[in-house]
Amino acid sequence: MSGILGGLTDPKFMAELAERTRIAEHVAAQMGVTMEEARAALRAFAAETSSDGHTLH
């Protein structure tokens, strides 16, 4: 398999996806928001920080 569907057989990709889902579920439960809102908040946070976790200026 290749392309986008090829990722579905990649164990590393699937592990990362599972971890992101777990984090989004935790954020949603803690904040009392939907999964979509939690994912959006996490995307916004990621966009505002660099790969080292420092705020971008």
Coordinates of C-alpha atoms in Angstrom, one line a residue:
M1 CA 0.0 0.0 0.0
S2 CA 1.2 3.5 -0.7
G3 CA 0.2 7.1 -0.2
I4 CA -2.2 8.1 2.5
L5 CA -3.5 4.6 3.2
G6 CA 0.1 3.4 3.7
G7 CA 0.2 5.2 7.0
L8 CA -2.5 2.9 8.3
T9 CA 0.0 0.0 8.3
D10 CA 2.8 2.0 9.9
P11 CA 3.1 1.1 13.6
K12 CA 4.8 4.4 14.5
F13 CA 2.1 6.5 12.8
M14 CA -0.6 4.5 14.5
A15 CA 1.1 4.9 17.9
E16 CA 1.4 8.6 17.4
L17 CA -2.3 8.8 16.4
A18 CA -3.4 6.8 19.4
E19 CA -1.3 9.1 21.7
R20 CA -2.8 12.3 20.2
T21 CA -6.3 10.8 20.6
R22 CA -5.6 10.0 24.2
I23 CA -4.3 13.5 24.9
A24 CA -7.3 15.1 23.1
E25 CA -9.7 12.9 25.2
H26 CA -8.0 13.9 28.4
V27 CA -8.2 17.6 27.4
A28 CA -11.8 17.3 26.4
A29 CA -12.7 15.7 29.8
Q30 CA -10.7 18.2 31.8
M31 CA -12.1 21.2 30.0
G32 CA -15.6 20.0 29.5
V33 CA -15.4 20.5 25.7
T34 CA -16.0 18.3 22.7
M35 CA -13.2 16.3 21.1
E36 CA -13.3 18.7 18.1
E37 CA -12.8 21.7 20.4
A38 CA -10.0 19.9 22.3
R39 CA -8.2 19.0 19.0
A40 CA -8.6 22.6 17.8
A41 CA -7.1 23.9 21.1
L42 CA -4.2 21.4 20.8
R43 CA -3.5 22.4 17.2
A44 CA -3.5 26.1 18.2
F45 CA -1.1 25.4 21.0
A46 CA 1.2 23.4 18.6
A47 CA 1.1 26.2 16.1
E48 CA 2.2 28.7 18.7
T49 CA 5.2 26.7 19.9
S50 CA 8.3 25.5 18.1
S51 CA 9.4 21.9 18.0
D52 CA 11.5 22.6 21.1
G53 CA 8.4 23.7 23.0
H54 CA 9.4 27.4 23.1
T55 CA 6.9 30.1 22.2
L56 CA 7.5 31.5 18.7
H57 CA 8.1 35.2 18.5

